[in-house]
Amino acid sequence: ETGVTQSPTHLIKTRGQQVTLRCSSQSGHNTVSWYQQALGQGPQFIFQYYREEENGRGNFPPRFSGLQFPNYSSELNVNALELDDSALYLCASSLGPGDDSPLHFGNGTRLTVT
Amino acid sequence: GNSVTQMEGPVTLSEEAFLTINCTYTATGYPSLFWYVQYPGEGLQLLLKATKADDKGSNKGFEATYRKETTSFHLEKGSVQVSDSAVYFCALSDRTGGFKTIFGAGTRLFVKA
C-alpha cells in the first residue's frame, strides 16, 4: 500500500507571500490531519478533515486554511506568511477521525520564510 | 486544556541498557494515550497505545502502562539497541471541539554501541 506523501519536501518563501502544501493520504484513509512542528518541538495540531469537511481546528489563525478532495488528498494553505511560520508541516492520514485509528504521517514539508 | 509533558533529552545510553522515558499528562475525561517514534529520515509512526486505565501497550520490546492515579504513561524497554536511536513522542487523544492528537515535545534517544 502507498503511504502518505507530501509535496514539496522543501520550500522557501518571503514574508507576506502565500503557500500551498499538498498531501496524498494512505490508500483507504478518509481522514487527514495537519500539524506544524517547530524545531525541537512536538507537532502542533492545525486542523483535521474528514470526508471533505473540517472536523476540528487547533489554535491557529484563519490565514491557515485547508481543503480535502473527493479522493481524500488534502491541501494546507497559509496566507500572509510570517517569519514564525517557518517549520516542518506534517500531514497524517487515518482510517477515521477517532482514536481507534492511528495516525500515519508523511515525511513533511520544510517551510522557510525569509 | 489537555497537555502532555515528557522528559527532556537527549537521553544517551549504551547498548543493552534499560530505558525509561517519563511522560505525564493533563486531561479531562479519559483520553487514549500513545507513543510515537520518529527514526532518522522517516516520518512519525505509532509505537504503541493504551485506551483505558491499567492497559499496557507494547511493541518491539517497548512497554507503557496507562496509570490514571499518577496521570502517567512512561515508556520502558529492558535492553535498548543502536537501532532504537530516534525521537520518541508521548501523545494523547483530545475529543474537545473535534478529535485531535496532542503531542509532547519529544525526547531524543541516542544508543551507543
Short mmCIF file of C-alpha atoms in Angstrom, two decimals:
data_model
loop_
_atom_site.label_atom_id
_atom_site.label_comp_id
_atom_site.label_asym_id
_atom_site.label_seq_id
_atom_site.Cartn_x
_atom_site.Cartn_y
_atom_site.Cartn_z
CA GLU A 1 0.00 0.00 0.00
CA THR A 2 1.14 3.55 -0.72
CA GLY A 3 1.95 5.61 2.33
CA VAL A 4 1.33 9.29 2.97
CA THR A 5 3.19 11.52 0.55
CA GLN A 6 3.73 15.25 0.87
CA SER A 7 4.94 17.83 -1.62
CA PRO A 8 7.09 19.74 -1.92
CA THR A 9 9.72 18.49 0.51
CA HIS A 10 11.30 21.91 0.94
CA LEU A 11 10.08 25.41 0.21
CA ILE A 12 11.44 28.92 0.71
CA LYS A 13 9.03 31.86 0.72
CA THR A 14 9.18 35.53 1.56
CA ARG A 15 7.20 37.16 4.35
CA GLY A 16 3.76 38.20 3.13
CA GLN A 17 3.55 35.56 0.40
CA GLN A 18 1.10 32.69 0.24
CA VAL A 19 1.92 28.96 0.15
CA THR A 20 0.09 25.74 -0.65
CA LEU A 21 1.26 22.39 0.68
CA ARG A 22 -0.11 19.10 -0.61
CA CYS A 23 -0.74 15.70 0.90
CA SER A 24 -1.85 12.38 -0.55
CA SER A 25 -3.38 10.16 2.09
CA GLN A 26 -2.69 6.48 2.50
CA SER A 27 -4.91 4.18 0.48
CA GLY A 28 -8.22 3.56 2.25
CA HIS A 29 -7.86 6.51 4.65
CA ASN A 30 -10.62 9.14 4.69
CA THR A 31 -9.23 11.48 7.36
CA VAL A 32 -6.33 13.91 7.10
CA SER A 33 -4.78 15.93 9.92
CA TRP A 34 -2.22 18.70 9.55
CA TYR A 35 0.43 19.55 12.13
CA GLN A 36 3.10 22.23 12.46
CA GLN A 37 6.38 21.14 14.06
CA ALA A 38 8.86 23.82 15.07
CA LEU A 39 12.48 22.81 15.56
CA GLY A 40 12.90 20.80 18.75
CA GLN A 41 9.18 20.78 19.50
CA GLY A 42 6.37 18.31 19.17
CA PRO A 43 3.78 18.55 16.40
CA GLN A 44 1.05 21.16 16.99
CA PHE A 45 -2.42 20.37 15.64
CA ILE A 46 -3.63 22.75 12.92
CA PHE A 47 -6.85 21.07 11.72
CA GLN A 48 -8.41 17.82 10.61
CA TYR A 49 -10.53 16.97 7.57
CA TYR A 50 -12.94 14.07 7.48
CA ARG A 51 -14.84 13.29 4.29
CA GLU A 52 -14.09 16.75 2.87
CA GLU A 53 -15.33 18.67 5.94
CA GLU A 54 -13.23 20.37 8.62
CA ASN A 55 -13.59 18.21 11.74
CA GLY A 56 -11.63 20.14 14.33
CA ARG A 57 -9.21 23.02 14.48
CA GLY A 58 -6.32 23.93 16.72
CA ASN A 59 -5.20 27.34 17.90
CA PHE A 60 -4.11 28.71 14.52
CA PRO A 61 -5.30 31.95 12.88
CA PRO A 62 -7.73 31.96 9.92
CA ARG A 63 -4.88 32.59 7.47
CA PHE A 64 -4.25 28.85 7.86
CA SER A 65 -6.87 27.11 5.76
CA GLY A 66 -7.33 23.74 4.16
CA LEU A 67 -9.21 21.57 1.75
CA GLN A 68 -9.88 17.90 1.32
CA PHE A 69 -10.74 16.49 -2.08
CA PRO A 70 -13.05 13.60 -3.04
CA ASN A 71 -10.04 11.28 -3.29
CA TYR A 72 -9.19 12.32 0.32
CA SER A 73 -6.00 14.12 -0.62
CA SER A 74 -5.61 17.47 1.06
CA GLU A 75 -4.07 20.93 0.85
CA LEU A 76 -2.86 23.31 3.51
CA ASN A 77 -2.86 26.98 2.54
CA VAL A 78 -1.13 29.69 4.51
CA ASN A 79 -1.68 33.35 3.58
CA ALA A 80 0.35 36.40 4.59
CA LEU A 81 3.33 34.33 5.68
CA GLU A 82 5.18 35.39 8.81
CA LEU A 83 8.71 34.51 9.89
CA ASP A 84 7.29 32.36 12.71
CA ASP A 85 5.56 30.16 10.15
CA SER A 86 8.95 28.61 9.38
CA ALA A 87 8.56 24.99 10.46
CA LEU A 88 8.08 21.40 9.33
CA TYR A 89 4.48 20.82 8.25
CA LEU A 90 3.27 17.29 8.72
CA CYS A 91 0.29 15.61 7.18
CA ALA A 92 -1.18 12.47 8.74
CA SER A 93 -3.95 10.27 7.42
CA SER A 94 -6.07 7.75 9.30
CA LEU A 95 -8.91 5.32 8.70
CA GLY A 96 -11.27 7.61 10.59
CA PRO A 97 -11.33 10.58 12.92
CA GLY A 98 -11.37 8.66 16.22
CA ASP A 99 -8.55 7.45 18.42
CA ASP A 100 -9.03 3.85 17.33
CA SER A 101 -7.34 4.91 14.10
CA PRO A 102 -3.64 5.64 14.49
CA LEU A 103 -2.12 8.49 12.53
CA HIS A 104 0.11 7.65 9.56
CA PHE A 105 2.48 10.52 8.89
CA GLY A 106 4.24 11.73 5.80
CA ASN A 107 7.83 12.96 5.94
CA GLY A 108 6.71 16.59 5.95
CA THR A 109 7.33 19.81 4.07
CA ARG A 110 10.07 22.05 5.45
CA LEU A 111 8.92 25.67 5.00
CA THR A 112 11.37 28.53 5.45
CA VAL A 113 10.04 32.09 5.49
CA THR A 114 12.61 34.85 4.99
CA GLY B 1 -6.56 22.39 28.22
CA ASN B 2 -5.22 18.92 27.66
CA SER B 3 -1.45 18.61 27.52
CA VAL B 4 1.47 16.20 27.64
CA THR B 5 4.80 16.69 29.41
CA GLN B 6 7.74 14.40 28.76
CA MET B 7 11.29 14.34 29.99
CA GLU B 8 13.79 16.48 28.18
CA GLY B 9 16.50 14.87 26.19
CA PRO B 10 18.74 13.91 24.82
CA VAL B 11 19.00 10.59 26.60
CA THR B 12 22.23 8.73 25.88
CA LEU B 13 22.52 5.03 26.74
CA SER B 14 24.84 2.17 25.99
CA GLU B 15 23.52 -0.83 24.11
CA GLU B 16 21.59 -3.28 26.33
CA ALA B 17 20.86 -0.62 28.96
CA PHE B 18 17.40 -0.16 30.46
CA LEU B 19 15.36 2.71 29.10
CA THR B 20 12.71 4.84 30.78
CA ILE B 21 11.25 7.96 29.20
CA ASN B 22 8.83 9.71 31.52
CA CYS B 23 5.52 11.10 30.33
CA THR B 24 2.74 12.73 32.32
CA TYR B 25 -0.49 14.20 31.04
CA THR B 26 -3.25 16.62 31.95
CA ALA B 27 -6.66 15.81 30.55
CA THR B 28 -10.36 15.96 31.21
CA GLY B 29 -12.12 12.66 30.82
CA TYR B 30 -10.33 9.50 29.81
CA PRO B 31 -8.10 10.02 26.79
CA SER B 32 -6.30 7.32 24.88
CA LEU B 33 -2.52 7.52 25.25
CA PHE B 34 0.14 6.89 22.61
CA TRP B 35 3.84 6.73 22.00
CA TYR B 36 5.00 7.69 18.53
CA VAL B 37 8.58 7.31 17.28
CA GLN B 38 10.50 9.18 14.59
CA TYR B 39 13.55 7.34 13.25
CA PRO B 40 16.18 9.39 11.38
CA GLY B 41 14.93 10.32 7.92
CA GLU B 42 11.49 8.81 8.47
CA GLY B 43 8.03 10.07 9.36
CA LEU B 44 6.44 9.67 12.78
CA GLN B 45 4.91 6.27 13.35
CA LEU B 46 2.81 4.78 16.10
CA LEU B 47 4.86 2.68 18.52
CA LEU B 48 2.16 1.64 20.99
CA LYS B 49 -1.08 2.79 22.56
CA ALA B 50 -3.37 2.22 25.55
CA THR B 51 -7.02 3.16 25.60
CA LYS B 52 -8.02 2.85 29.26
CA ALA B 53 -6.62 2.88 32.77
CA ASP B 54 -4.25 -0.01 33.64
CA ASP B 55 -3.93 -1.02 29.99
CA LYS B 56 -0.41 -1.88 28.91
CA GLY B 57 0.65 -1.09 25.36
CA SER B 58 3.60 -2.98 23.93
CA ASN B 59 5.51 -3.27 20.68
CA LYS B 60 9.10 -4.07 19.60
CA GLY B 61 10.11 -4.72 23.23
CA PHE B 62 8.78 -1.34 24.39
CA GLU B 63 6.04 -1.11 27.02
CA ALA B 64 3.98 1.62 28.65
CA THR B 65 1.19 1.34 31.23
CA TYR B 66 -1.72 3.80 31.47
CA ARG B 67 -1.63 5.00 35.09
CA LYS B 68 -4.69 7.10 35.85
CA GLU B 69 -3.79 7.68 39.51
CA THR B 70 -0.45 9.29 38.59
CA THR B 71 -1.57 10.55 35.14
CA SER B 72 1.49 8.93 33.62
CA PHE B 73 2.40 6.77 30.63
CA HIS B 74 6.13 6.11 30.95
CA LEU B 75 7.91 4.30 28.11
CA GLU B 76 10.24 1.44 29.06
CA LYS B 77 12.47 -1.07 27.32
CA GLY B 78 14.60 -3.64 29.07
CA SER B 79 17.54 -3.68 26.65
CA VAL B 80 17.98 -0.98 24.03
CA GLN B 81 19.73 -1.42 20.70
CA VAL B 82 21.55 1.06 18.49
CA SER B 83 18.61 0.83 16.10
CA ASP B 84 16.33 2.30 18.81
CA SER B 85 18.04 5.68 18.40
CA ALA B 86 15.19 8.03 17.49
CA VAL B 87 12.93 10.75 18.83
CA TYR B 88 10.03 9.50 20.97
CA PHE B 89 6.79 11.45 21.37
CA CYS B 90 4.17 10.86 24.02
CA ALA B 91 0.65 11.84 22.93
CA LEU B 92 -2.99 11.76 23.96
CA SER B 93 -6.33 11.92 22.23
CA ASP B 94 -8.43 15.03 22.79
CA ARG B 95 -12.09 14.91 21.83
CA THR B 96 -12.99 18.52 22.66
CA GLY B 97 -14.01 20.54 19.61
CA GLY B 98 -13.41 17.62 17.30
CA PHE B 99 -10.95 14.81 17.62
CA LYS B 100 -7.21 15.54 17.65
CA THR B 101 -3.97 14.07 18.96
CA ILE B 102 -1.86 16.26 21.24
CA PHE B 103 1.88 15.60 21.32
CA GLY B 104 4.61 16.23 23.84
CA ALA B 105 7.84 17.95 22.87
CA GLY B 106 9.68 14.70 22.16
CA THR B 107 12.69 13.01 23.72
CA ARG B 108 15.71 12.19 21.61
CA LEU B 109 17.40 8.87 22.42
CA PHE B 110 20.97 8.04 21.41
CA VAL B 111 22.15 4.46 21.90
CA LYS B 112 25.90 3.83 21.70
CA ALA B 113 27.39 0.50 20.62
#
